Coordinates of C-alpha atoms in Angstrom, one line a residue:
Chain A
X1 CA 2.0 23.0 -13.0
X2 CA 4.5 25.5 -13.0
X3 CA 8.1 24.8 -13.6
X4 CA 11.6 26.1 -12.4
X5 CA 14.6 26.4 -14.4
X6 CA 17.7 26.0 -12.9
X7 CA 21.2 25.9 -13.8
X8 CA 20.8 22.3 -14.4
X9 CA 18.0 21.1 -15.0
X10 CA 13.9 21.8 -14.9
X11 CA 11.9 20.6 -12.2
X12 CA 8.0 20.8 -11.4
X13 CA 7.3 23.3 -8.2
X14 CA 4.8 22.5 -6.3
X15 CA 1.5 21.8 -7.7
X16 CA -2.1 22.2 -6.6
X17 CA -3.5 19.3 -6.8
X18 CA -7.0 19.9 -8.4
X19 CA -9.9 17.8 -8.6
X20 CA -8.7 16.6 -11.8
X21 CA -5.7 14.9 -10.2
X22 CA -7.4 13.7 -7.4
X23 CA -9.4 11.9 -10.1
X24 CA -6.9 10.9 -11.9
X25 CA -5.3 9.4 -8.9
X26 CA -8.5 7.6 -7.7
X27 CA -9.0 6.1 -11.4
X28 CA -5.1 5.1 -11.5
X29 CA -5.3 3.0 -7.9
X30 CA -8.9 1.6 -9.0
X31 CA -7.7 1.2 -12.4
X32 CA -4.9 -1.2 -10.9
X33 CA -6.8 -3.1 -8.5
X34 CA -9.0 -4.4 -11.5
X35 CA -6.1 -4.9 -13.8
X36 CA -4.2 -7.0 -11.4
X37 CA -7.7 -9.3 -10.9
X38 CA -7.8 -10.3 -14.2
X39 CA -4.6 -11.0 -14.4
X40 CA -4.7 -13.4 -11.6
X41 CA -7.1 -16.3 -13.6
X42 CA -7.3 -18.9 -10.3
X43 CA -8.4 -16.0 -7.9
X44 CA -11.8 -15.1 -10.2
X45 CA -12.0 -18.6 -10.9
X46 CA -11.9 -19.4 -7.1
X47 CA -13.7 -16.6 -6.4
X48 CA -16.5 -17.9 -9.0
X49 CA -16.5 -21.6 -7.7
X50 CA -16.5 -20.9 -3.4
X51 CA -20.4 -19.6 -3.3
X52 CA -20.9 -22.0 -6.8
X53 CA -19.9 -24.7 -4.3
X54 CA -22.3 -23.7 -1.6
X55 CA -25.2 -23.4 -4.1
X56 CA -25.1 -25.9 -5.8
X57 CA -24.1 -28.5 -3.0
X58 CA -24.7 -27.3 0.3
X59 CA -27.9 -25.6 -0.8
X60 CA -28.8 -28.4 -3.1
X61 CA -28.5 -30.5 0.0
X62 CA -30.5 -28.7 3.1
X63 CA -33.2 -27.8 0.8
X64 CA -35.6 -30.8 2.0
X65 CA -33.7 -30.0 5.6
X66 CA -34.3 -26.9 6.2
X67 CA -37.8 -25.4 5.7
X68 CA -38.2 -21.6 5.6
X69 CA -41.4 -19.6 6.0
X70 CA -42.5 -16.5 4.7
X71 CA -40.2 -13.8 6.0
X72 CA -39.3 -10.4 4.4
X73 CA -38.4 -9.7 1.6
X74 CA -39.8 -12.7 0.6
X75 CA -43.7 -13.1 -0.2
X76 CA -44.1 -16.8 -0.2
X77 CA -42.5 -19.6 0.5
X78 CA -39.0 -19.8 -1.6
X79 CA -36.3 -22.3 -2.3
X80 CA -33.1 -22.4 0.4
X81 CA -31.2 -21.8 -2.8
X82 CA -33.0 -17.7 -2.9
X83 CA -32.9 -17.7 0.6
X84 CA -29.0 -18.3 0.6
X85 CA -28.2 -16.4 -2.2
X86 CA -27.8 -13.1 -0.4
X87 CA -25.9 -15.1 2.4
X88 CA -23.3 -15.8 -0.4
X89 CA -22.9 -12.8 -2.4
X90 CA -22.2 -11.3 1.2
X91 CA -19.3 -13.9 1.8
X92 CA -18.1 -13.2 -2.3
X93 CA -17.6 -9.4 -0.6
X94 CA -16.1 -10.8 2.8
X95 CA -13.7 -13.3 1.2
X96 CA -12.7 -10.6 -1.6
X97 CA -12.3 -7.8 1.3
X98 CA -9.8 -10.3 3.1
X99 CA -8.0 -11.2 -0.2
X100 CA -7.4 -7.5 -0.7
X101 CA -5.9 -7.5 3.3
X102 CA -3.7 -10.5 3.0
X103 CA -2.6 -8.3 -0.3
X104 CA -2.3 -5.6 1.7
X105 CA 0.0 -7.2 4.3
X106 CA 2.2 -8.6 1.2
X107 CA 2.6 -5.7 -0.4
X108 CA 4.0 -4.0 3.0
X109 CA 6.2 -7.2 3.4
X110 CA 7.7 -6.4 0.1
X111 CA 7.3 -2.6 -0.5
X112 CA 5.1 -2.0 -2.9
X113 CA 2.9 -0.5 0.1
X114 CA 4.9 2.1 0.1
X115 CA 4.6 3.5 -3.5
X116 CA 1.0 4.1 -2.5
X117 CA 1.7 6.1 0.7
X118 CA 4.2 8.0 -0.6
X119 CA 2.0 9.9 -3.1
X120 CA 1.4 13.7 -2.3
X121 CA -2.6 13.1 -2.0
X122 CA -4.0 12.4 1.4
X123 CA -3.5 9.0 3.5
X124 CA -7.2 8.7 4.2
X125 CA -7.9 9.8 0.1
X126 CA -5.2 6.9 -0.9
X127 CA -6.9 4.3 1.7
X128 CA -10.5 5.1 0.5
X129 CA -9.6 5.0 -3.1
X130 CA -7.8 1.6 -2.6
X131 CA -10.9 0.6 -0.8
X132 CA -12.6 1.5 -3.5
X133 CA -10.5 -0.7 -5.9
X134 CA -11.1 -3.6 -3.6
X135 CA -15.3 -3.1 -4.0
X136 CA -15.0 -2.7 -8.1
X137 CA -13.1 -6.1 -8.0
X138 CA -15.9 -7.5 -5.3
X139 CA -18.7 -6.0 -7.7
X140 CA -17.3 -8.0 -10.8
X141 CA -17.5 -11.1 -8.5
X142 CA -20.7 -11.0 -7.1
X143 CA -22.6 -10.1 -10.1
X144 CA -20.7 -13.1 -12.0
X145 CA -22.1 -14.9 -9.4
X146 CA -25.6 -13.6 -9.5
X147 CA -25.3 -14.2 -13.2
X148 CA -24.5 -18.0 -12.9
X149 CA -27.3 -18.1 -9.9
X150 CA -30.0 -17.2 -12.3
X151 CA -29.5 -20.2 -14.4
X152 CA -30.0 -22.3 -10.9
X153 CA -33.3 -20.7 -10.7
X154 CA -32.4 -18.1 -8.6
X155 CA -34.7 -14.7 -10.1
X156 CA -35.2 -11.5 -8.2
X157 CA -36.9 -9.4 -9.9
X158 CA -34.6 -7.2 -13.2
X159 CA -34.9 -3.8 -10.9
X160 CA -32.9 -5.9 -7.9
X161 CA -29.7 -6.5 -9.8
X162 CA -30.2 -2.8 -10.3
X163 CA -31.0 -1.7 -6.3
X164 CA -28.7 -4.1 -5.1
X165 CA -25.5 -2.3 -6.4
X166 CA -25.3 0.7 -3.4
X167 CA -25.8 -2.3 -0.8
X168 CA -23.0 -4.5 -2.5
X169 CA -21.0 -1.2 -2.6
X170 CA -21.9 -0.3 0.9
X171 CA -21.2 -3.5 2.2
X172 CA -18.4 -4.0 0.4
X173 CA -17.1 -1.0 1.9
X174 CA -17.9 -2.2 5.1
X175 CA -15.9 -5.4 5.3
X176 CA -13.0 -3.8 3.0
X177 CA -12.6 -0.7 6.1
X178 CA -12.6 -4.2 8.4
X179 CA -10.0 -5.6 6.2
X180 CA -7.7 -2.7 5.8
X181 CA -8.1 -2.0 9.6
X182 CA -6.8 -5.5 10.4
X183 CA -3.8 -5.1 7.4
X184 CA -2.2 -2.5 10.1
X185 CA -2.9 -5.0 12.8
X186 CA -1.1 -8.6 11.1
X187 CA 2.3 -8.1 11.3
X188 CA 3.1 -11.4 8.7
X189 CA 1.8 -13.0 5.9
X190 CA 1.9 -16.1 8.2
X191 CA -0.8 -14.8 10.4
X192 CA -3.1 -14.6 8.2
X193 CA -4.3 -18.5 8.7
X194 CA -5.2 -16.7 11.9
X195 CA -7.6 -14.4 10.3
X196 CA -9.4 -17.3 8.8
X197 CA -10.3 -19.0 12.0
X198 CA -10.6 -16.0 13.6
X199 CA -12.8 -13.8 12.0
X200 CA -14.2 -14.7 8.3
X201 CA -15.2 -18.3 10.0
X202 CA -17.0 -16.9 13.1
X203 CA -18.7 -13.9 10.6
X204 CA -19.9 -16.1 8.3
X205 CA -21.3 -18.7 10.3
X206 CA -23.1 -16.4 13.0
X207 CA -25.0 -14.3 11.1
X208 CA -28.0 -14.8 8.9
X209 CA -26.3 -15.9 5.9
X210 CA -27.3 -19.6 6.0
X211 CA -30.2 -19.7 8.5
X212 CA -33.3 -16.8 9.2
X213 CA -32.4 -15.3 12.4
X214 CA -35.8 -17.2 14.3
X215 CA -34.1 -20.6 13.3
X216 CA -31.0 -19.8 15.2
X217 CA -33.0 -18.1 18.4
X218 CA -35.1 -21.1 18.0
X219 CA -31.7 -23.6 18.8
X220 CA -29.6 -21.3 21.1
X221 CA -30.3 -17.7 22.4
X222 CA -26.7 -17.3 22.9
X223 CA -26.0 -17.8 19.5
X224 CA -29.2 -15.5 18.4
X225 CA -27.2 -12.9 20.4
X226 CA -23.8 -13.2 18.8
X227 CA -25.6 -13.4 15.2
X228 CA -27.3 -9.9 16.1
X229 CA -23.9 -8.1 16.9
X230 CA -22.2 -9.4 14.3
X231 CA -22.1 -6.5 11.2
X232 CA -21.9 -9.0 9.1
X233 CA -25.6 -10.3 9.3
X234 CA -26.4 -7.1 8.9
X235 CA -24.7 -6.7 5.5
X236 CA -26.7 -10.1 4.5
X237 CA -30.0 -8.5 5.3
X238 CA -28.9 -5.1 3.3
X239 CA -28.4 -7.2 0.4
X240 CA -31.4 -9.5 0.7
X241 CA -33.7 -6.8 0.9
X242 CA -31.9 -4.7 -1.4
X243 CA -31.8 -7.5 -4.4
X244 CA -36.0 -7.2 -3.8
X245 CA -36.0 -3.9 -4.0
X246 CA -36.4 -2.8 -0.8
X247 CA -34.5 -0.8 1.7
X248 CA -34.1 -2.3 5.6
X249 CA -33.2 0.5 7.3
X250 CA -31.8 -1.2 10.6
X251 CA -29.4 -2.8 8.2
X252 CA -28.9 0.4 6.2
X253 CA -28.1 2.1 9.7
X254 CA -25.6 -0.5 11.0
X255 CA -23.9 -1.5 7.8
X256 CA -23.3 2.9 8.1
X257 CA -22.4 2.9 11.3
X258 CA -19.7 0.0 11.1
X259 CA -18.3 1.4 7.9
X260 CA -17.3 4.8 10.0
X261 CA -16.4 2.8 12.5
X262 CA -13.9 0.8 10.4
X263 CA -12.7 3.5 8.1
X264 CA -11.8 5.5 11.3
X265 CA -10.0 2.9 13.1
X266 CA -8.1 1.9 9.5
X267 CA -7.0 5.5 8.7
X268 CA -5.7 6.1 12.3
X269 CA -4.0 3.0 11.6
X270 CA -1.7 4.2 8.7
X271 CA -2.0 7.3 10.0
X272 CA 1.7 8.7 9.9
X273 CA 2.2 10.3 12.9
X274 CA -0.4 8.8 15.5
X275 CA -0.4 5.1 13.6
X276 CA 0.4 1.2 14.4
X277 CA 2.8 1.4 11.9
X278 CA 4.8 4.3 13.4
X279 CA 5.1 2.4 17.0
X280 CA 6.3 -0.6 15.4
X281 CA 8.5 1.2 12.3
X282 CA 7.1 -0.6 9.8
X283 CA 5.8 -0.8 7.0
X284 CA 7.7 -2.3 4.5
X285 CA 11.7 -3.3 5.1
X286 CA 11.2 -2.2 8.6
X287 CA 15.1 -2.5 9.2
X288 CA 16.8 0.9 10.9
Chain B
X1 CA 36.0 12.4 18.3
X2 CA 35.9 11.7 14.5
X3 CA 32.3 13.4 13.7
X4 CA 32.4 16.4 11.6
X5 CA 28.8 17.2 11.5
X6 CA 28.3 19.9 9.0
X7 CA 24.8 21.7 9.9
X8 CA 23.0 22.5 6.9
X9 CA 22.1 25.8 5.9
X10 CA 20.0 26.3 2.8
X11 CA 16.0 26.4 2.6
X12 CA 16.5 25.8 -0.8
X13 CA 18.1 22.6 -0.8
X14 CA 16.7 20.0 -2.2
X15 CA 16.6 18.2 1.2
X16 CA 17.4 19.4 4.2
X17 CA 17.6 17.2 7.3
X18 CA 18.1 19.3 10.6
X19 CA 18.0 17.7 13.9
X20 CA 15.6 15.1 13.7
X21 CA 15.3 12.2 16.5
X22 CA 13.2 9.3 16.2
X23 CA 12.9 6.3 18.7
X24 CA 10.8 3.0 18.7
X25 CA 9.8 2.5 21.7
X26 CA 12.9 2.5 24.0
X27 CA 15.3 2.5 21.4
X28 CA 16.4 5.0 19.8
X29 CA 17.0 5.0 15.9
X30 CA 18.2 8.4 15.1
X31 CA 20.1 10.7 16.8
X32 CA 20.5 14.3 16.1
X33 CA 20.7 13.9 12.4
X34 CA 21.9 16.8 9.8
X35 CA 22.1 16.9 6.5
X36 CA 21.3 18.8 3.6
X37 CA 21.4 17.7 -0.4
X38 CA 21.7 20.6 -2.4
X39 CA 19.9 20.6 -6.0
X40 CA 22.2 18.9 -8.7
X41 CA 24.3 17.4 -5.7
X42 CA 24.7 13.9 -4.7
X43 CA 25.2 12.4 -1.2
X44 CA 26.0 9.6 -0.6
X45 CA 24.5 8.7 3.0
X46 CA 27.1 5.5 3.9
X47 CA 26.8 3.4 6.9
X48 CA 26.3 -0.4 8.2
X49 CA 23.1 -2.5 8.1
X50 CA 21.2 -1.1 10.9
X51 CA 22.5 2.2 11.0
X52 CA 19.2 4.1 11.2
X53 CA 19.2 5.0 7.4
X54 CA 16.0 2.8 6.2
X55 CA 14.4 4.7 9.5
X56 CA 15.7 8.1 8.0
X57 CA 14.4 7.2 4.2
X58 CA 10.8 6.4 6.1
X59 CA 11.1 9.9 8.0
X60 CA 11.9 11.8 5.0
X61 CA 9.2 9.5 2.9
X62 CA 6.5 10.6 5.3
X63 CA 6.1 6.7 6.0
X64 CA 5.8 8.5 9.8
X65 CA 6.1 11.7 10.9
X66 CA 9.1 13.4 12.5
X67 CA 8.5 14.2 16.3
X68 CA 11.8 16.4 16.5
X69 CA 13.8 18.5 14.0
X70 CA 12.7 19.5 10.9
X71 CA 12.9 18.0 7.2
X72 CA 12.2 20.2 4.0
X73 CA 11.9 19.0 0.5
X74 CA 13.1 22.1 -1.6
X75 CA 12.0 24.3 1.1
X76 CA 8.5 22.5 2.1
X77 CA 8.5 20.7 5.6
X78 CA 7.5 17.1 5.1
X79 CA 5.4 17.6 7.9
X80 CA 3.3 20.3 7.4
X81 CA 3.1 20.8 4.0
X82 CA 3.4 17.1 3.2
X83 CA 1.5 17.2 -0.7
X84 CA 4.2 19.7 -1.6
X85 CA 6.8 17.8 0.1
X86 CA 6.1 14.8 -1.8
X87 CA 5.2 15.8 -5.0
X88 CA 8.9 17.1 -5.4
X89 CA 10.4 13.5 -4.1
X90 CA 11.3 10.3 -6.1
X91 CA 12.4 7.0 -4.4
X92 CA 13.8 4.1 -4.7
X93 CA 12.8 1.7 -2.5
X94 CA 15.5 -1.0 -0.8
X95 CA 13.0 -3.7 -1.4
X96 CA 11.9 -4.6 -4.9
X97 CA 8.5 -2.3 -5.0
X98 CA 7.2 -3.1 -8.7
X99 CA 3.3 -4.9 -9.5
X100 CA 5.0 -8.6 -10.7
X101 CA 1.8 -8.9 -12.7
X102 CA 1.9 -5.9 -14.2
X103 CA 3.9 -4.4 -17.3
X104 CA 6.8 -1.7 -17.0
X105 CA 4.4 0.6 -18.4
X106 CA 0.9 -0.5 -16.3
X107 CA 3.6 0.0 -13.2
X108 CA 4.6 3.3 -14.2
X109 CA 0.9 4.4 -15.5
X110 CA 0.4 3.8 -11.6
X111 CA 3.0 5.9 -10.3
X112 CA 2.2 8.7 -12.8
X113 CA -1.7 8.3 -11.3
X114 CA -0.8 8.5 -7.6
X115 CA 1.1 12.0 -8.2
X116 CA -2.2 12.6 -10.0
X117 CA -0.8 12.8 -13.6
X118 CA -3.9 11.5 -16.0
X119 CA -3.2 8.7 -18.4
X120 CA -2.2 10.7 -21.9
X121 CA 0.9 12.9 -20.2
X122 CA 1.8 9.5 -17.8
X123 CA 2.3 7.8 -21.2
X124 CA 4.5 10.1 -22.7
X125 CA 6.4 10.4 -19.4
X126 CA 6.6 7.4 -18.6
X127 CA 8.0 6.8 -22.3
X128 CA 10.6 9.6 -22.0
X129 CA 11.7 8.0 -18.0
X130 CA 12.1 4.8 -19.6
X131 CA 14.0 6.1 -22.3
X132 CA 16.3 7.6 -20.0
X133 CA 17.5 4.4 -18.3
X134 CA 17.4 2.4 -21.5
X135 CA 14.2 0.2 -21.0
X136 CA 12.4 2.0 -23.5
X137 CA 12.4 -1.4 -25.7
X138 CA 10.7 -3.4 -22.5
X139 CA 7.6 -1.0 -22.1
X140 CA 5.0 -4.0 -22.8
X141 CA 7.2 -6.6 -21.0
X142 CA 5.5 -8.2 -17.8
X143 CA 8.0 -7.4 -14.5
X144 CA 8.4 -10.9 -13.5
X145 CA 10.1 -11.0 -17.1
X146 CA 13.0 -8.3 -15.8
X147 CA 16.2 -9.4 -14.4
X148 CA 17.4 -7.7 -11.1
X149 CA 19.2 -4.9 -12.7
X150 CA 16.1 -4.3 -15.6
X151 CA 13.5 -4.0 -12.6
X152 CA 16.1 -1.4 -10.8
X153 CA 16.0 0.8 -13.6
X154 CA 12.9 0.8 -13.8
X155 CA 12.2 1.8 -10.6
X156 CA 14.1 4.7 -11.0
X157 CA 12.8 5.5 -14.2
X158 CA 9.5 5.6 -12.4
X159 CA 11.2 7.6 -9.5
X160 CA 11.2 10.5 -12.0
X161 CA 8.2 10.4 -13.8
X162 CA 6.8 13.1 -11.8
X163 CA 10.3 15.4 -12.4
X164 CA 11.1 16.2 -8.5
X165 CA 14.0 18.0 -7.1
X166 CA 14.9 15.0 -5.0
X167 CA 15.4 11.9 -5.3
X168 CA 16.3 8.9 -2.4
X169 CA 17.7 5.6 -3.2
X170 CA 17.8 3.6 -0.6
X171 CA 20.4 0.6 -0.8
X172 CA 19.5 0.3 -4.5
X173 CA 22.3 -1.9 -5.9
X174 CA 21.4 -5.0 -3.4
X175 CA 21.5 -7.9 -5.0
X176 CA 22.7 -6.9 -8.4
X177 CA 26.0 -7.7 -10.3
X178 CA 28.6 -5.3 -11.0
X179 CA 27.9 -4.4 -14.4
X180 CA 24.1 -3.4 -13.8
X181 CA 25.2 -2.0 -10.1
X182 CA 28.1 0.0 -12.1
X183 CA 25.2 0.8 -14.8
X184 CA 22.6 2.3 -12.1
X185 CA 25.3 4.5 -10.5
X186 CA 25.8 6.4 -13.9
X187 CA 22.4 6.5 -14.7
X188 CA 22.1 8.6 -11.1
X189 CA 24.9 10.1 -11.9
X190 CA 23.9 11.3 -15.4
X191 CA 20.9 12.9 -13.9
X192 CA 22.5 14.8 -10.8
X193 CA 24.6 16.6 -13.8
X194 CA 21.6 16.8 -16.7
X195 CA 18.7 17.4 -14.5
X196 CA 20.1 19.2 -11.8
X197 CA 18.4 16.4 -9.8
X198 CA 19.4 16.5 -5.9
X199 CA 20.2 13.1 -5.0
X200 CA 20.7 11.4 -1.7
X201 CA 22.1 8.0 -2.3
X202 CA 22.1 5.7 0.4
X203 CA 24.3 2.0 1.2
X204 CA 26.8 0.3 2.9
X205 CA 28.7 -0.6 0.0
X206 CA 32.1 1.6 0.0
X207 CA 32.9 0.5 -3.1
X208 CA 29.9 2.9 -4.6
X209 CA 31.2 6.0 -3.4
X210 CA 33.6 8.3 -6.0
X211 CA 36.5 10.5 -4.4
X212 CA 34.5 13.7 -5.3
X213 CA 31.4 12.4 -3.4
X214 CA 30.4 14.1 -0.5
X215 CA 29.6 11.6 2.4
X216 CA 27.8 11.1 5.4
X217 CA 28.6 8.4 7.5
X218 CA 25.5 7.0 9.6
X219 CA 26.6 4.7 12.9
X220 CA 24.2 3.9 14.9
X221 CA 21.8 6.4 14.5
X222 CA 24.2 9.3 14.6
X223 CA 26.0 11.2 11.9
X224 CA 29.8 10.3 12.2
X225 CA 31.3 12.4 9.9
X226 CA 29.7 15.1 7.2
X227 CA 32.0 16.5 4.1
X228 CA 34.2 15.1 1.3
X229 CA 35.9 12.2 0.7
X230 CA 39.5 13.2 1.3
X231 CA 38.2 15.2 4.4
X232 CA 37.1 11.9 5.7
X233 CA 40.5 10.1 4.5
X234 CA 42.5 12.7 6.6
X235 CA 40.3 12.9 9.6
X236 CA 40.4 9.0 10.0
X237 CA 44.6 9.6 9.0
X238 CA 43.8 6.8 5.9
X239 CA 45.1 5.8 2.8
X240 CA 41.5 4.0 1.3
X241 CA 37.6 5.1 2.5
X242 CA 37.4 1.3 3.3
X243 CA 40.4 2.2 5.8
X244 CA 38.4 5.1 6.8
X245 CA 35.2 3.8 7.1
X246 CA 35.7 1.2 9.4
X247 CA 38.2 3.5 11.6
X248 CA 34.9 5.9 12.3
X249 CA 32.6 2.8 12.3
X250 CA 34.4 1.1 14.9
X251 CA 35.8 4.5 16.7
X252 CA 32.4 5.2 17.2
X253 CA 31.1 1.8 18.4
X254 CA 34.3 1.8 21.3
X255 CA 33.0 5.4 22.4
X256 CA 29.7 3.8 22.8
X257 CA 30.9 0.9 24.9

């Protein structure tokens, strides 16, 4: 940094900013997403206790129910418990990527939005790394989860907890691009009720995450469809085959393709000159 | 016609407004507004609620981009050369802007990392800012703990962390009491003459503006009147700027109708 001395005072002249300060500003946002997690006690406890809940009760329950066959990744017959596992990591990722829009839509509300977007670094570099931030916190989740599962007799094998990190991040990605995307889009906390009816509901329940695919074409065809177009199911399979080890590269493809998608559509979104916010002179105490 | 617009002239101020527009949708916010900030100067940008100058702050901020005119932050257009730009600007948000959860110094640690300063020189900046405005003995306390006034200096003590040229408060005394409104205006003012910061100090409160101040008076979306208190006081043929004010203010809003 170089410095100019004037009459007055010193200031800093402009700056390149190396890859050294883009690191340190990546690190910093992460940094804070993390920090403010632990602080907040009930949201990791609730975090903990929503797929806890579905495991050990819902699970529990429509495991004499529910029968499933052999189907990848799985080599014999296993437990609903395994087979929902994946089902709820994935909604761990969905629930966290939503917590960190309706956080996203508060801090525009009150401002603190706009400490972010003010920094010299690039929009789309400041929306990734916040992104980013959201995935560490969803990471810390789902493998606290995982880690709780194991004791209810849920046991991939060591190496998945290992291969089933770059689908959790990818995933996580995924659904956080989602999230941010629809940030720009809510225009008050209030609406956010909205979201839940509106899109975690319908995500979770049509996709793979509770039943194999061939169980739901088996009851509705129509529903079979919706489940097949919805990314999230997707993300499921990524993660189920990913905590075995193994790569689906169908899932791989879409869970890629959606995250462009997203990203693309989110960083439009805050983009400054062609952007939501700049049609509707927001964000953050929108007044003239 | 009251309006003395005075054009600026200088690329290296440490803001320069020139000419710059902006509508939402069919209405339009701004209107053909100059103004310049030259380093180690403070002006105070005066006008009603809705006046266009939260709009003007989000321009200049880069919140959105400029369609018309131009606006330069010690010579770099926001637009084109927005890293530049905003590495030489500190704000002050109208809105409350600090992490609740988070301690003066994890807030500022933040700030210093998005202007990509790494975590030994934020410390030590962020010690020296805080120093500055006198919170230097509240470094480990959680926000939520700050009363109104505590959290406004430290928002400007994070405002200049990075050391820029410029810095834009935006209706920064709402909602305090006189003695910490009275107590952020020197702090600002203590800068403008030690740091040779350029300042562009925004509100609707008369009260906040000195009789060396230069002003500019915003009315709805246009720029009123540019230049020195007691230019404005003999324009508007006034005794008080709260005379004066309202005589533009309300000049202005008959013209319209």
């Amino acid at each position: 940094m170089t410095v100019t001395r004037t009459a007055t005072g010193t200031h800093a002249t402009a700056q390149r900013l190396g890859a050294a300060s883009y690191l340190a500003c990546f690190s910093g946002i992460v940094w804070r997403e993390v920090l403010r997690f632990l602080h907040q006690r009930e949201r990791f406890l609730a975090a903990l206790v929503r797929p806890l809940v579905w495991l050990f009760i819902f699970a529990a329950g429509f495991r004499q129910v529910l029968g499933v066959s052999i189907i990848p990744p799985y080599e014999t017959y296993v437990l609903y418990e395994v087979f929902v596992t994946p089902g709820l990591v994935a909604m761990v990722l969905l629930f966290n990527a939503m917590q960190t829009s309706l956080s996203m839509v508060h801090d525009r509300e009150t401002g603190t939005m706009r400490t972010l977007l003010v920094s010299p670094f690039p929009r789309s570099f400041l929306l990734v790394s916040k992104l980013m931030g959201g995935v560490a916190v969803a990471l810390l989740q789902a493998y606290a989860f995982l880690a709780v599962a194991y004791f209810w007799e849920i046991e991939p094998p060591p190496l998945g907890y290992l291969t089933v990190l770059p689908a959790l991040v990818l995933s996580g990605l995924m659904l956080g691009a989602l999230a941010l995307f629809m940030s720009s889009v809510i225009r008050q906390l209030e609406n956010f009720a909205g979201v839940m009816n509106f899109v975690i509901f319908p995500m979770f329940f049509a996709s793979s995450a509770l039943y194999p695919l061939w169980r739901i074409k088996e009851a509705s065809p129509l529903l079979y469809e919706i489940c097949r177009i919805n990314p999230f199911t997707y993300a499921v399979e990524l993660i189920r085959f990913a905590l075995y080890a193994q790569v689906e590269p169908v899932s791989l493809s879409v869970v890629l393709g959606f995250t462009a998608a997203f990203l693309a559509a989110a960083i439009f979104a805050y983009n400054p000159s062609k952007g939501l916010l700049a049609r509707r002179g927001e964000p953050g105490g929108g007044g003239r | 016609m009251l309006s003395v617009p005075k054009g600026p002239t200088e690329q290296t101020d440490a803001l320069l407004v020139r000419g710059v527009s902006h509508r939402f949708g069919a209405m339009l916010a701004l209107d053909d507004v100059s103004l310049a900030v030259p380093r180690g100067g403070l002006v105070v940008l005066l006008g009603p609620n809705g006046a266009g100058k939260s709009t003007l702050f989000a321009l200049i901020t880069r919140l959105y981009d400029n369609v018309t005119g131009e606006i330069r932050i010690l010579g770099h257009d926001v637009r084109r050369q927005p890293a530049a730009a905003l590495q030489q600007l500190g704000v002050v948000f109208q809105s409350r802007s600090l992490d609740a959860d988070l301690t003066v110094l994890q807030n500022l640690a933040y700030h210093a990392a998005l202007h990509g300063i790494g975590r030994g020189p934020a410390r030590r900046k962020a010690l020296d800012a805080l120093a500055k405005v006198g919170m230097d003995d509240r470094v480990g306390a959680k926000v939520r703990t700050l009363s109104g006034g505590q959290a406004r200096r430290v928002e400007i003590a994070r405002a200049l962390l990075h050391d820029p040229a410029c810095l834009l408060l935006d209706e920064a005394t709402v909602g305090l009491d006189v003695a910490s409104r009275e107590a952020a205006l020197a702090i600002v003012r203590g800068l403008v003459k030690e740091r040779g910061v350029g300042v562009l100090w925004a509100t609707h409160l008369v009260d906040e503006v000195a009789d060396g101040d230069h002003v500019v008076l915003l009315h709805e979306g246009r720029v009123r009147f540019s230049g020195p208190v007691p230019d404005l006081l003999e324009l508007a043929h006034a005794q008080t700027l709260r005379d004066a004010y309202m005589r533009v203010t309300v000049h202005a809003s008959a013209e319209a109708l």
